[in-house]
Short mmCIF file of C-alpha atoms in Angstrom, two decimals:
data_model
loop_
_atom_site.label_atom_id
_atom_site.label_comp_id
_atom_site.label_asym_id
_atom_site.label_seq_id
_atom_site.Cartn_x
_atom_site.Cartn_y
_atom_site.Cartn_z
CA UNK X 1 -36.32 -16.70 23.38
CA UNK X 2 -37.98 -16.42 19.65
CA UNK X 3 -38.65 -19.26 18.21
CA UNK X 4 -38.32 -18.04 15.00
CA UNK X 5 -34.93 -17.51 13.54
CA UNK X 6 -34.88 -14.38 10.81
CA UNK X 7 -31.14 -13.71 12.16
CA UNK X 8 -31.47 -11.52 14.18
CA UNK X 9 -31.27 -11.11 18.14
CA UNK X 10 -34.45 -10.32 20.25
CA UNK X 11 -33.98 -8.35 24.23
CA UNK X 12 -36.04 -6.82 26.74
CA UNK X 13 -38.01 -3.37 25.53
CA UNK X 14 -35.38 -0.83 25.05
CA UNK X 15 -36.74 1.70 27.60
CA UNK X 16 -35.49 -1.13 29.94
CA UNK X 17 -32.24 -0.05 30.05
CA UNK X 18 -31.71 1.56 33.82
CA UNK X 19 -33.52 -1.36 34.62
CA UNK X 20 -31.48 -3.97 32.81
CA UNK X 21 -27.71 -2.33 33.37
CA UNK X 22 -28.59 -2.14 36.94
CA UNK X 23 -29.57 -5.88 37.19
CA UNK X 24 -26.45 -6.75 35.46
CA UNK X 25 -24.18 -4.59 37.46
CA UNK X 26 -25.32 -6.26 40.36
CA UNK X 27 -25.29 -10.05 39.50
CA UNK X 28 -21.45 -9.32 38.34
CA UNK X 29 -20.66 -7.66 41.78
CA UNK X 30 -22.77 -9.88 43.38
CA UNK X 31 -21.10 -12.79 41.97
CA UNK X 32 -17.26 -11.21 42.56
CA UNK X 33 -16.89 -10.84 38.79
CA UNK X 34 -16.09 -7.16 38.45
CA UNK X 35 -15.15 -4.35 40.96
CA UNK X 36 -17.66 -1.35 40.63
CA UNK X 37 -14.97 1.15 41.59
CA UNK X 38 -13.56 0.09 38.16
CA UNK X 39 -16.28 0.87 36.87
CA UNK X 40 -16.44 3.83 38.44
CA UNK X 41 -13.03 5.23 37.53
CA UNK X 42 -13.92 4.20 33.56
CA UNK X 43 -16.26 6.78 33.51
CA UNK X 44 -14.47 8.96 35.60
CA UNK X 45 -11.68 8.89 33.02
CA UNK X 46 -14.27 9.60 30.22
CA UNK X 47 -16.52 12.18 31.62
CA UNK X 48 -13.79 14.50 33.23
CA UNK X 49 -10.48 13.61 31.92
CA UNK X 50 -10.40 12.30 28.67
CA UNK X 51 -11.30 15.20 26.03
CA UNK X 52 -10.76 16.96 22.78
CA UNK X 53 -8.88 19.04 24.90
CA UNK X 54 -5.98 16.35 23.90
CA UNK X 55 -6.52 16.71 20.20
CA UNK X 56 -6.45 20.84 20.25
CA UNK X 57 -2.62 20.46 22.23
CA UNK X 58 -1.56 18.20 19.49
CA UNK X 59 -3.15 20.88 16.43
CA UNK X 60 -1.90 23.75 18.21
CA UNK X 61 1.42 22.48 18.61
CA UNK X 62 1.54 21.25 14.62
CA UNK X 63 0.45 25.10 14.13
CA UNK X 64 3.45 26.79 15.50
CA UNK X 65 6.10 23.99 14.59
CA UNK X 66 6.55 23.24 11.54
CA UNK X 67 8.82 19.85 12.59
CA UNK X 68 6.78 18.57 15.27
CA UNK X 69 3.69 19.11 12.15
CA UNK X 70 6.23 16.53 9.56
CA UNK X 71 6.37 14.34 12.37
CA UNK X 72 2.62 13.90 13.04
CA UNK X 73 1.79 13.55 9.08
CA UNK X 74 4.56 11.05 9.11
CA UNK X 75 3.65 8.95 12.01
CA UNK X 76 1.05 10.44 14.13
CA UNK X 77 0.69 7.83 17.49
CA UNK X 78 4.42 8.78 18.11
CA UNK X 79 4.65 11.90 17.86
CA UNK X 80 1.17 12.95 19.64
CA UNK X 81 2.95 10.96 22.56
CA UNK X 82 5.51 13.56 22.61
CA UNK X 83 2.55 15.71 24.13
CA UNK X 84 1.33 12.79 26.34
CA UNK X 85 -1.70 11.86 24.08
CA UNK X 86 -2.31 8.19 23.90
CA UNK X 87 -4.50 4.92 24.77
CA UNK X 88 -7.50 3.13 23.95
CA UNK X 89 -9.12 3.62 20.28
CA UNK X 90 -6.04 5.71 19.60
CA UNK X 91 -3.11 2.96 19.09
CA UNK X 92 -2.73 3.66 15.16
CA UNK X 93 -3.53 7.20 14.54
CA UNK X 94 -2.90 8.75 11.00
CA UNK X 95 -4.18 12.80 10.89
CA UNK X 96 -5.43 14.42 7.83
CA UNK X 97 -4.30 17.92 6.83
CA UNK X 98 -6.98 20.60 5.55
CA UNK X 99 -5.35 22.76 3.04
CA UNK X 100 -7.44 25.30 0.62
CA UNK X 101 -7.91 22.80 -1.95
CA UNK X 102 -8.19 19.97 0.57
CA UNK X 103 -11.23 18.99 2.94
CA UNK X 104 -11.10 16.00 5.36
CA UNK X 105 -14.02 14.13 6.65
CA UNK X 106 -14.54 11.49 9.39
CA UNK X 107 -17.18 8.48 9.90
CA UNK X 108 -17.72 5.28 10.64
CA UNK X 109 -20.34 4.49 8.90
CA UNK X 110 -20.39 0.65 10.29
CA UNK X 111 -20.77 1.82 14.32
CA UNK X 112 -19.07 4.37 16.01
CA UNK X 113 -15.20 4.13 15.73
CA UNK X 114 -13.49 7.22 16.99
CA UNK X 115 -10.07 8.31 18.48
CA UNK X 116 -11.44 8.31 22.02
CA UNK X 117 -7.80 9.91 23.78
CA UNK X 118 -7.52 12.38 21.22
CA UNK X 119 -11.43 13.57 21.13
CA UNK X 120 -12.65 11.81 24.50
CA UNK X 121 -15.80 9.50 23.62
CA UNK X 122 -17.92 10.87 20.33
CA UNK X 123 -21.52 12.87 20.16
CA UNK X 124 -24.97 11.40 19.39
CA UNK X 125 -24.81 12.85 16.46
CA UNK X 126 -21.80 11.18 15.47
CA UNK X 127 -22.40 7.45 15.91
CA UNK X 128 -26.46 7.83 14.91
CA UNK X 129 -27.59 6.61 11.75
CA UNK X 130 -28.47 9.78 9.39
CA UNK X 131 -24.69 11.02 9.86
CA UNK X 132 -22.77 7.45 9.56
CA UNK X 133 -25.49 6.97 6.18
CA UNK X 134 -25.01 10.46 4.45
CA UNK X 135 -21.46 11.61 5.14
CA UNK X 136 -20.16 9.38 2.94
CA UNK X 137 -23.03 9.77 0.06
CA UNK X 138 -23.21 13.52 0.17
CA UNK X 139 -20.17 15.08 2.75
CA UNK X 140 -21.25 18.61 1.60
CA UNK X 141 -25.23 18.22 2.91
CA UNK X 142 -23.45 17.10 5.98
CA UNK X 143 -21.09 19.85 6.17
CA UNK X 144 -24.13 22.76 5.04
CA UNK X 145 -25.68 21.13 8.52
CA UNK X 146 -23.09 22.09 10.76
CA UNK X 147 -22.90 25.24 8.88
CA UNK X 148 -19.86 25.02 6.98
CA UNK X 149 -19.97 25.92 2.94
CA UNK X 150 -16.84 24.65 0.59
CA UNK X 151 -16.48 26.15 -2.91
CA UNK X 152 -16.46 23.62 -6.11
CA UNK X 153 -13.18 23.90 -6.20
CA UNK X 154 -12.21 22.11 -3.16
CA UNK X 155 -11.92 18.28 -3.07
CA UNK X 156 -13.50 16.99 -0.55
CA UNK X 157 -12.40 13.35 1.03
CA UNK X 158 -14.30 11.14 3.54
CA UNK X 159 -12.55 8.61 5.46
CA UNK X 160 -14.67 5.99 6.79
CA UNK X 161 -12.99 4.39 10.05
CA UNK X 162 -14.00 0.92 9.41
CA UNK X 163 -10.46 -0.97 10.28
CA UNK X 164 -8.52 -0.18 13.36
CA UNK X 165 -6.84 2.97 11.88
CA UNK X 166 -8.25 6.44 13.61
CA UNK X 167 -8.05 9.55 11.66
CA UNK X 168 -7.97 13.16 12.88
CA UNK X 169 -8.46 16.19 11.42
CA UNK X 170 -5.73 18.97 11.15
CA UNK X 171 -8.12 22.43 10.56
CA UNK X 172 -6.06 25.00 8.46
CA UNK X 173 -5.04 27.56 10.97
CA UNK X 174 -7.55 30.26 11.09
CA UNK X 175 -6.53 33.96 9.71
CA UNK X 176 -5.71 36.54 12.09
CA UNK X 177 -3.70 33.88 14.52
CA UNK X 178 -0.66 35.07 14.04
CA UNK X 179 0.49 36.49 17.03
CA UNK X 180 -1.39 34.31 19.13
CA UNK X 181 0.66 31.80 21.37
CA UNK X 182 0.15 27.76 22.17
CA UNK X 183 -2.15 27.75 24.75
CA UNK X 184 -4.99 30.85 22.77
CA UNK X 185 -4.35 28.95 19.38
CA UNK X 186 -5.64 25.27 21.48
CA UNK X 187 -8.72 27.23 22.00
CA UNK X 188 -10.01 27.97 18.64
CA UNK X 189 -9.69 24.67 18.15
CA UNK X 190 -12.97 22.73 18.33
CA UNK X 191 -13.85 18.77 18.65
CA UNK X 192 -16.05 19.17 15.42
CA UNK X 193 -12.79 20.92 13.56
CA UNK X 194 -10.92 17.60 14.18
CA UNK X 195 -13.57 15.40 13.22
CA UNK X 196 -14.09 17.70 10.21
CA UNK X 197 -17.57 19.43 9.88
CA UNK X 198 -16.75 22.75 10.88
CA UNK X 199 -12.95 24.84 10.55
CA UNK X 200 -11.55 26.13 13.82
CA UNK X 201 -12.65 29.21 15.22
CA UNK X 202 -11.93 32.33 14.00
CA UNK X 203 -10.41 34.82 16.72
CA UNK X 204 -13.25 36.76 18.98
CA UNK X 205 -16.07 34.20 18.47
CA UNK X 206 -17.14 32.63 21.21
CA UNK X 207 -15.43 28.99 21.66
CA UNK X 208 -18.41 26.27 21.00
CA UNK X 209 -17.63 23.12 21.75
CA UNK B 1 -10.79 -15.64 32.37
CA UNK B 2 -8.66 -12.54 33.76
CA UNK B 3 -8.52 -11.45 37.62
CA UNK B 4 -10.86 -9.09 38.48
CA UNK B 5 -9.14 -5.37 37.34
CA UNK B 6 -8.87 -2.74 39.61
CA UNK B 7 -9.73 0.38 40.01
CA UNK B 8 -6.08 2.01 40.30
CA UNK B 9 -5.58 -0.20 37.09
CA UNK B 10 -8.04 1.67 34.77
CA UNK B 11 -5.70 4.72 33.84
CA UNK B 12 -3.36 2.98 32.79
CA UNK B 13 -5.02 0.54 31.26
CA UNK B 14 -6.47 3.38 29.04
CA UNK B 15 -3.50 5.37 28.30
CA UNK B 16 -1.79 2.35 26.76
CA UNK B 17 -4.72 1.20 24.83
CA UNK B 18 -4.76 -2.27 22.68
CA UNK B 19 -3.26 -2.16 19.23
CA UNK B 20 -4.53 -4.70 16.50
CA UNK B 21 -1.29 -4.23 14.78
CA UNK B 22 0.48 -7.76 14.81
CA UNK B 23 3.92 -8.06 15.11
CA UNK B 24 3.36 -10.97 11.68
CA UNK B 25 5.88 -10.94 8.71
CA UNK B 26 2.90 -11.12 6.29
CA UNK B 27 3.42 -10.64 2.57
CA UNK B 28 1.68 -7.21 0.98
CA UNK B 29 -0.04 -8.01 -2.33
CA UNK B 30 -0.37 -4.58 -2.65
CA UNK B 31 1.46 -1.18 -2.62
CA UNK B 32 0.31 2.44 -2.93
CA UNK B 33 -0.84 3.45 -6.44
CA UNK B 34 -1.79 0.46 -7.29
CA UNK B 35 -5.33 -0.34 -8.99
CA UNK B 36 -7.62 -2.17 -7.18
CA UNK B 37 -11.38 -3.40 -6.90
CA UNK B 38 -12.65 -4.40 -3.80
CA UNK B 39 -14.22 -7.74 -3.53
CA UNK B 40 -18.05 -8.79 -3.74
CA UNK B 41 -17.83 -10.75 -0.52
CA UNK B 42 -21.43 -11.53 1.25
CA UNK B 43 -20.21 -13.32 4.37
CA UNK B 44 -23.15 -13.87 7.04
CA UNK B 45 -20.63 -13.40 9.95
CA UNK B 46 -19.04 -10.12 10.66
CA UNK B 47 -17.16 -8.36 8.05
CA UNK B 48 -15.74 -4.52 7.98
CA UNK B 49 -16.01 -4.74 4.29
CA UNK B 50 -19.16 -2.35 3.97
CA UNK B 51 -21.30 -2.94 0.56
CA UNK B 52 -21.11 0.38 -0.51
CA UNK B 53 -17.47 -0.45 -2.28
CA UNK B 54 -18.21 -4.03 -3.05
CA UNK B 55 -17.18 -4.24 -6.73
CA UNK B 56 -15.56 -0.91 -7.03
CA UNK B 57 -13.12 0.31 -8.70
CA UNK B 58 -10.00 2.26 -6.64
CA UNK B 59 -6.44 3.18 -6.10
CA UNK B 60 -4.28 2.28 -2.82
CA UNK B 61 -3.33 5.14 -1.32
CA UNK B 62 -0.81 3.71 1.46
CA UNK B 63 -0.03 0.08 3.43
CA UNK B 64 -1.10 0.81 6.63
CA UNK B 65 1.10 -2.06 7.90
CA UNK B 66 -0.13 -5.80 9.05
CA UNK B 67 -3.30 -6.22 11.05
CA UNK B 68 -5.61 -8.51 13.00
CA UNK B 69 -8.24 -9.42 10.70
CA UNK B 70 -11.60 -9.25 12.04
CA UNK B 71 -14.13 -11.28 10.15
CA UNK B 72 -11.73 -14.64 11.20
CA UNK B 73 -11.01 -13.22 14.55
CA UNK B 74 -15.00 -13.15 15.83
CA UNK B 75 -15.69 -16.55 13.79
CA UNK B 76 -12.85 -18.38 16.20
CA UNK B 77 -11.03 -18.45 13.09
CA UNK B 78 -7.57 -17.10 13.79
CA UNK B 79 -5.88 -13.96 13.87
CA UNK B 80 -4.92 -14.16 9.71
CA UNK B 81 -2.47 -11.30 10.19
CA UNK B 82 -2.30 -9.42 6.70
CA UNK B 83 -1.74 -5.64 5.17
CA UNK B 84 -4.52 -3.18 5.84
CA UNK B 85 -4.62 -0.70 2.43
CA UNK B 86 -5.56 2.64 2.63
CA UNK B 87 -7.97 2.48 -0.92
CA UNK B 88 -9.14 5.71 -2.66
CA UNK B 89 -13.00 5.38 -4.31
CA UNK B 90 -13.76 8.31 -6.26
CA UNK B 91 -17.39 9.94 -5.09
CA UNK B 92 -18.46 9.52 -9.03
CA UNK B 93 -17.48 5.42 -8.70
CA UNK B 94 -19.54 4.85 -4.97
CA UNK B 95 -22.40 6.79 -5.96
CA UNK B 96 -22.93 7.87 -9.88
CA UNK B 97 -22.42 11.14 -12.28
CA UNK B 98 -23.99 13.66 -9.83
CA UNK B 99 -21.54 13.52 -7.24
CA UNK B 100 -18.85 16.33 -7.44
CA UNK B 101 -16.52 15.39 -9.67
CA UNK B 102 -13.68 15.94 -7.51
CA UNK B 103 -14.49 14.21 -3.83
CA UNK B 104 -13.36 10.91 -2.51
CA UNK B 105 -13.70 8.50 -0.20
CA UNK B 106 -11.08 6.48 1.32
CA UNK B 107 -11.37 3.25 3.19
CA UNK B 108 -9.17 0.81 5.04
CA UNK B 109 -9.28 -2.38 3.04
CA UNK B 110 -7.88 -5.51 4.47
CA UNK B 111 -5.79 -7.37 2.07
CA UNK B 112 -8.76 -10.26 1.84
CA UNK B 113 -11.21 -7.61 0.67
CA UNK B 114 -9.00 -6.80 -2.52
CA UNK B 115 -8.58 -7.85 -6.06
CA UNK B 116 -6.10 -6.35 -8.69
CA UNK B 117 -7.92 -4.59 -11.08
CA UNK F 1 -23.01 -9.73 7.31
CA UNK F 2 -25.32 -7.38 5.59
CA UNK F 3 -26.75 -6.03 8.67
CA UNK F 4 -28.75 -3.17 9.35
CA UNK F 5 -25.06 -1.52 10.89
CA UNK F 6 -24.06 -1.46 7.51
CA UNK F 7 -26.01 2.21 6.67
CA UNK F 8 -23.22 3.51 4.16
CA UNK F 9 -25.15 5.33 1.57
CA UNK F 10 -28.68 4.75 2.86
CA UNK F 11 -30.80 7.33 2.43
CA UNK F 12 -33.92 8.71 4.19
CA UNK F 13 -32.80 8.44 7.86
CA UNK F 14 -33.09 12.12 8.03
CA UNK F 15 -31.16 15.71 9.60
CA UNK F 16 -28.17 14.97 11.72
CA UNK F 17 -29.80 17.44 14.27
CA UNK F 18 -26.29 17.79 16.22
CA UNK F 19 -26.93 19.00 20.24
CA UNK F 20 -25.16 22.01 21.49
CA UNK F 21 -23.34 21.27 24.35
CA UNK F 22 -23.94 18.03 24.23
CA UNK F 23 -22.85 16.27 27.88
CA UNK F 24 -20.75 12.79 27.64
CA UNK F 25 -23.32 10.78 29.20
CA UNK F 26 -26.91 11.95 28.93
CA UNK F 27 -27.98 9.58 31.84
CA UNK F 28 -26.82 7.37 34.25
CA UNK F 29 -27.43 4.29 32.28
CA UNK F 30 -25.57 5.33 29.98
CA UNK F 31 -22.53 5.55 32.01
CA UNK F 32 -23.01 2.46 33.69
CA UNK F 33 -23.64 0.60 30.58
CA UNK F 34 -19.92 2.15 28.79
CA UNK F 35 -18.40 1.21 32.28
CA UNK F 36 -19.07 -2.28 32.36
CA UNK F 37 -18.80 -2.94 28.67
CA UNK F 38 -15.24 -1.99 28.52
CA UNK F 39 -14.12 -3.10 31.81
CA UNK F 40 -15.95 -6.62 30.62
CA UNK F 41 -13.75 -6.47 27.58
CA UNK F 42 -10.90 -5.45 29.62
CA UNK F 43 -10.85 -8.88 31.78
CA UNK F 44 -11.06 -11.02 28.44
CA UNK F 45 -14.84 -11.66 28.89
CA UNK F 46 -15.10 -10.70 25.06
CA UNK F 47 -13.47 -8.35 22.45
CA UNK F 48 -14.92 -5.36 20.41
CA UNK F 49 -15.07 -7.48 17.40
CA UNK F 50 -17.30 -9.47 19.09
CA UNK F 51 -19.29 -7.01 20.29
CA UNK F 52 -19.52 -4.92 17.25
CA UNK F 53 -20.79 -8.04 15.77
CA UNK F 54 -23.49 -8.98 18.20
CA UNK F 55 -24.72 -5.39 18.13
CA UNK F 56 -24.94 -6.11 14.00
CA UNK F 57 -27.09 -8.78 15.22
CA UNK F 58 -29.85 -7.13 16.86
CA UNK F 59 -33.26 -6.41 15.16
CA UNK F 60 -33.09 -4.00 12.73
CA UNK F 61 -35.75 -2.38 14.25
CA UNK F 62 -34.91 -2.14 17.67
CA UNK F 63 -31.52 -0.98 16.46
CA UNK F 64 -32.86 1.72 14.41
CA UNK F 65 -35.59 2.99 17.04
CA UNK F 66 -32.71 2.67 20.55
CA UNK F 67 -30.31 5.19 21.68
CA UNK F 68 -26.99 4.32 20.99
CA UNK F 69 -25.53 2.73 24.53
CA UNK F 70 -28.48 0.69 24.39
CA UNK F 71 -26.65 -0.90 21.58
CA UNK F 72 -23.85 -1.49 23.66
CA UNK F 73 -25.94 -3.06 26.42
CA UNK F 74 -27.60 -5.86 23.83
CA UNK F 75 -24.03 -6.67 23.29
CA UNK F 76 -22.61 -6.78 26.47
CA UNK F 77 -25.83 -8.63 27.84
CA UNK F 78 -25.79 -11.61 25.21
CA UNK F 79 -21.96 -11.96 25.01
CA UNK F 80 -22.24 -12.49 28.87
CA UNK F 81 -25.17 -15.32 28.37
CA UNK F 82 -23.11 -16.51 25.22
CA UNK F 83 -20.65 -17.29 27.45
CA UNK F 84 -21.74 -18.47 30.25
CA UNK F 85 -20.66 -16.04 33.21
CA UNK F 86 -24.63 -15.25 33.68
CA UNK F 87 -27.71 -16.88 32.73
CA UNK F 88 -31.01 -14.82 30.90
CA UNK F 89 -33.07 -16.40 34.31
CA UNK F 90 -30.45 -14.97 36.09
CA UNK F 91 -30.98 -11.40 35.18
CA UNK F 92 -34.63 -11.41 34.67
CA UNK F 93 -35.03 -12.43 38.52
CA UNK F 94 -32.42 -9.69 38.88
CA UNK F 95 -34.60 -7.52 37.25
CA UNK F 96 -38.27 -8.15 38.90
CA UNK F 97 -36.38 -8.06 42.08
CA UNK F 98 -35.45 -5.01 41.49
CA UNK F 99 -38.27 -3.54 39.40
CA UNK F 100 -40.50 -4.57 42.65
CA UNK F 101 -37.97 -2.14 44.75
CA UNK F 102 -38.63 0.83 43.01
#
C-alpha cells in the first residue's frame, strides 16, 4: 500500500491483468462466492446475443410507421419493448431524431455510459479518452473522423450521458429506401448511425458495422 | 449479501435491467424552458456534475422524472430522490466565440446541480 | 471529485482512431473481467456508482496509459478488499501461485 496519500488509488502493473482477473476468479469460486457458469453466460449474452442488431429493429420499424415513430419520441423504453428490446443500461431510454437541420451526438464524457440492449456493449473508441474529451468541445472534428461532413447550416447537439438517461440516435432514413421492406431497411442501419457519427447506409454499399 | 446467482438467472436478469428511477413524490424546482445555471460544486467524492458546465448559463429542456442521486448514494448518504433536468448549454457558452454558433450540448442535471438564473 | 474521469473538453489526447470490425472482447481478460464485475454487482457486492467512483480514483496515470476493462478490474478488485469478501494477501498469493504455474 502507498504510504503517501495524493488521492488517488495505487494496483498491480496494468499488463497484470490475465494474471490478476484469473486470481480473482478463482479465490471467488474457490471460496463459493460466485458461480463461473454465470459468468460464463454474462458474456455469452454480450458477445453473441446482445447487439445493435436490437437498435436497427427499433429504427427500421420507426421508418415505416409513422405511429410506432410518435410513440418512441414520446416514451422510448415502452415502446422499444413492443419489439422485445429491453434490460440493463437501457431502463430510461429517450431517442433523438436526425432531421436536415438537426444532428444528434452521443458521449459520456465521465466513463462509458451506453444503451447496452439497444447497441450491445460500446467500442474502444467510444469509452477512450480523445472521443469522451473532444465530442463535446468540437462534435464536427469528431464527426470529419468517422467521415461524416455537416453543412453550417445544421445544428448540431451533443448529449453527454452522464445521469442514468440513455440516448439513441434515430438516422434520417437514407434516399433511395423507398421500396425497401423492414428487414433490408434494419440493414443500412449501422451501430455508429445510432450513436451518431456516421448516417445510415445508403443502398448498395457494403454494410460496415 | 445476495445468494450466489445462477447461471439460468443471467438472461433475465439482463433483459429487465435496474432502473434508478424512484418511485419518490419529490418536488421539481424546475420545468422545461426555464433558465438555469448549473452550480460551481467541487465535492471530493463522486459527482456526475462534470466541470465543463460548472457556472454556466442554460435552458431546461425537459424533467426527466425523479431519480436516485448519485453523489449521496456512493457517500452512504441516502438515496435523495429528486428531478433529473434535461439542460441545454449553447456550444458558444461551454467553450467561447469560435464554436458554431448554432450547436449545443445537452446534459442531465440533477436538481442539486441547479440554480435559477 | 475532479478526477482525471472528468476529460470533458480536454484537449490534446489525440485521433479517435476507431477499429474496423472491432470484436466485443479483444481478449480473454477482458471478458472475464466484464463477467465478474457485473455478476459482482448483480449479488449486491457493490453498485455502479460505486464503481464508477473507485475507477475515478485510480492514478491518473495508470488510468490514462490502461485499456479500458482494466479500469473495470481496479474497481472491482478494491471494492472487493473495501469490503471485505477478499483480502490484497489473499490475491497476491493467488497470483504467485499462479504466475509460478505458467
Amino acid at each position: 500500500m502507498a504510504k503517501h496519500d495524493h488521492g488517488h488509488d495505487h494496483t498491480a502493473p496494468p499488463s497484470d491483468e490475465a494474471l490478476r482477473v484469473k486470481a480473482l476468479e478463482s479465490l471467488l469460486a474457490e471460496k463459493g462466492l460466485i458461480d463461473t457458469q454465470a459468468v460464463d453466460e454474462i458474456i455469452e449474452q454480450y458477445e453473441t446475443k446482445i447487439g445493435p442488431r436490437n437498435g436497427a429493429k427499433v429504427i427500421a420499424r420507426a421508418w415505416v410507421d409513422p405511429d410506432f415513430k410518435r410513440r418512441l419520441l414520446e416514451n422510448a423504453s415502452e415502446a422499444m419493448k413492443e419489439l422485445g428490446v429491453s434490460g440493463l443500461e437501457s431502463e430510461d431510454m429517450v431517442v433523438l431524431e436526425n432531421t436536415p437541420q438537426i444532428h444528434n451526438l452521443v458521449v459520456c464524457t465521465l466513463c462509458s455510459c451506453y444503451p447496452w440492449a439497444v447497441l450491445g456493449l460500446p467500442p474502444n473508441w467510444y469509452k477512450s479518452p480523445p472521443y469522451r474529451a473532444r465530442a463535446v468541445r468540437d462534435p464536427r472534428s469528431v464527426l470529419a473522423e468517422f467521415g461524416t461532413e455537416l453543412g453550417d447550416d445544421v445544428e448540431v447537439r451533443v448529449w453527454d450521458s452522464n445521469a442514468e438517461i440513455r440516448y439513441l440516435v434515430l438516422p434520417e432514413r437514407p434516399e433511395g429506401t423507398e421500396d425497401m421492406d423492414e428487414a433490408a431497411l434494419a440493414e443500412l442501419v449501422t451501430r455508429d448511425s445510432m450513436i451518431g457519427v456516421a448516417r445510415a447506409q445508403t443502398p448498395g454499399r457494403g454494410a460496415e458495422r | 449479501m445476495s445468494d450466489l446467482v445462477r447461471k439460468e438467472m443471467i438472461e433475465p436478469i439482463l433483459s429487465t435491467g435496474a432502473s434508478s428511477r424512484a418511485d419518490a413524490d419529490v418536488a421539481a424546482r424546475f420545468k422545461a424552458g426555464d433558465a438555469v445555471i448549473a452550480r460551481n460544486l467541487n465535492p471530493h467524492g463522486h459527482t456526475r456534475l462534470p466541470r465543463y458546465v460548472r457556472g454556466r448559463r442554460g435552458t431546461v429542456e425537459r424533467d426527466h422524472g425523479v431519480f436516485v442521486f448519485p453523489d449521496t448514494l456512493v457517500a452512504g448518504a441516502g438515496t435523495k430522490p429528486q428531478h433529473v433536468y434535461s439542460v441545454r448549454f449553447s456550444a458558444r457558452e461551454l467553450w467561447g466565440p469560435d464554436s458554431p454558433e448554432k450547436d449545443a450540448l445537452y446534459i442531465d442535471m440533477f436538481d442539486d446541480y441547479l440554480d435559477p438564473a | 471529485m475532479n478526477s482525471i474521469a472528468d476529460l470533458g473538453g480536454m484537449d490534446g489526447l489525440g485521433p479517435i482512431n476507431p477499429e474496423k470490425g472491432e470484436p466485443v472482447f479483444h481478449a480473454e481478460w477482458e471478458r472475464r473481467t466484464m463477467g465478474l464485475t457485473l455478476l459482482a454487482i448483480m449479488q449486491g457486492h457493490f453498485n455502479v456508482d460505486q464503481i464508477r467512483h473507485a475507477i475515478e480514483r485510480m492514478d491518473p496515470v495508470e488510468y490514462l496509459g490502461s485499456e479500458y476493462y482494466s479500469h473495470w478490474l481496479h474497481g472491482t478488485e478494491e471494492l472487493l478488499i473495501q469490503n471485505g469478501v477478499v483480502t490484497r494477501a489473499e490475491l497476491e498469493a493467488k497470483r504467485a501461485v499462479l504466475a509460478g504455474e505458467s
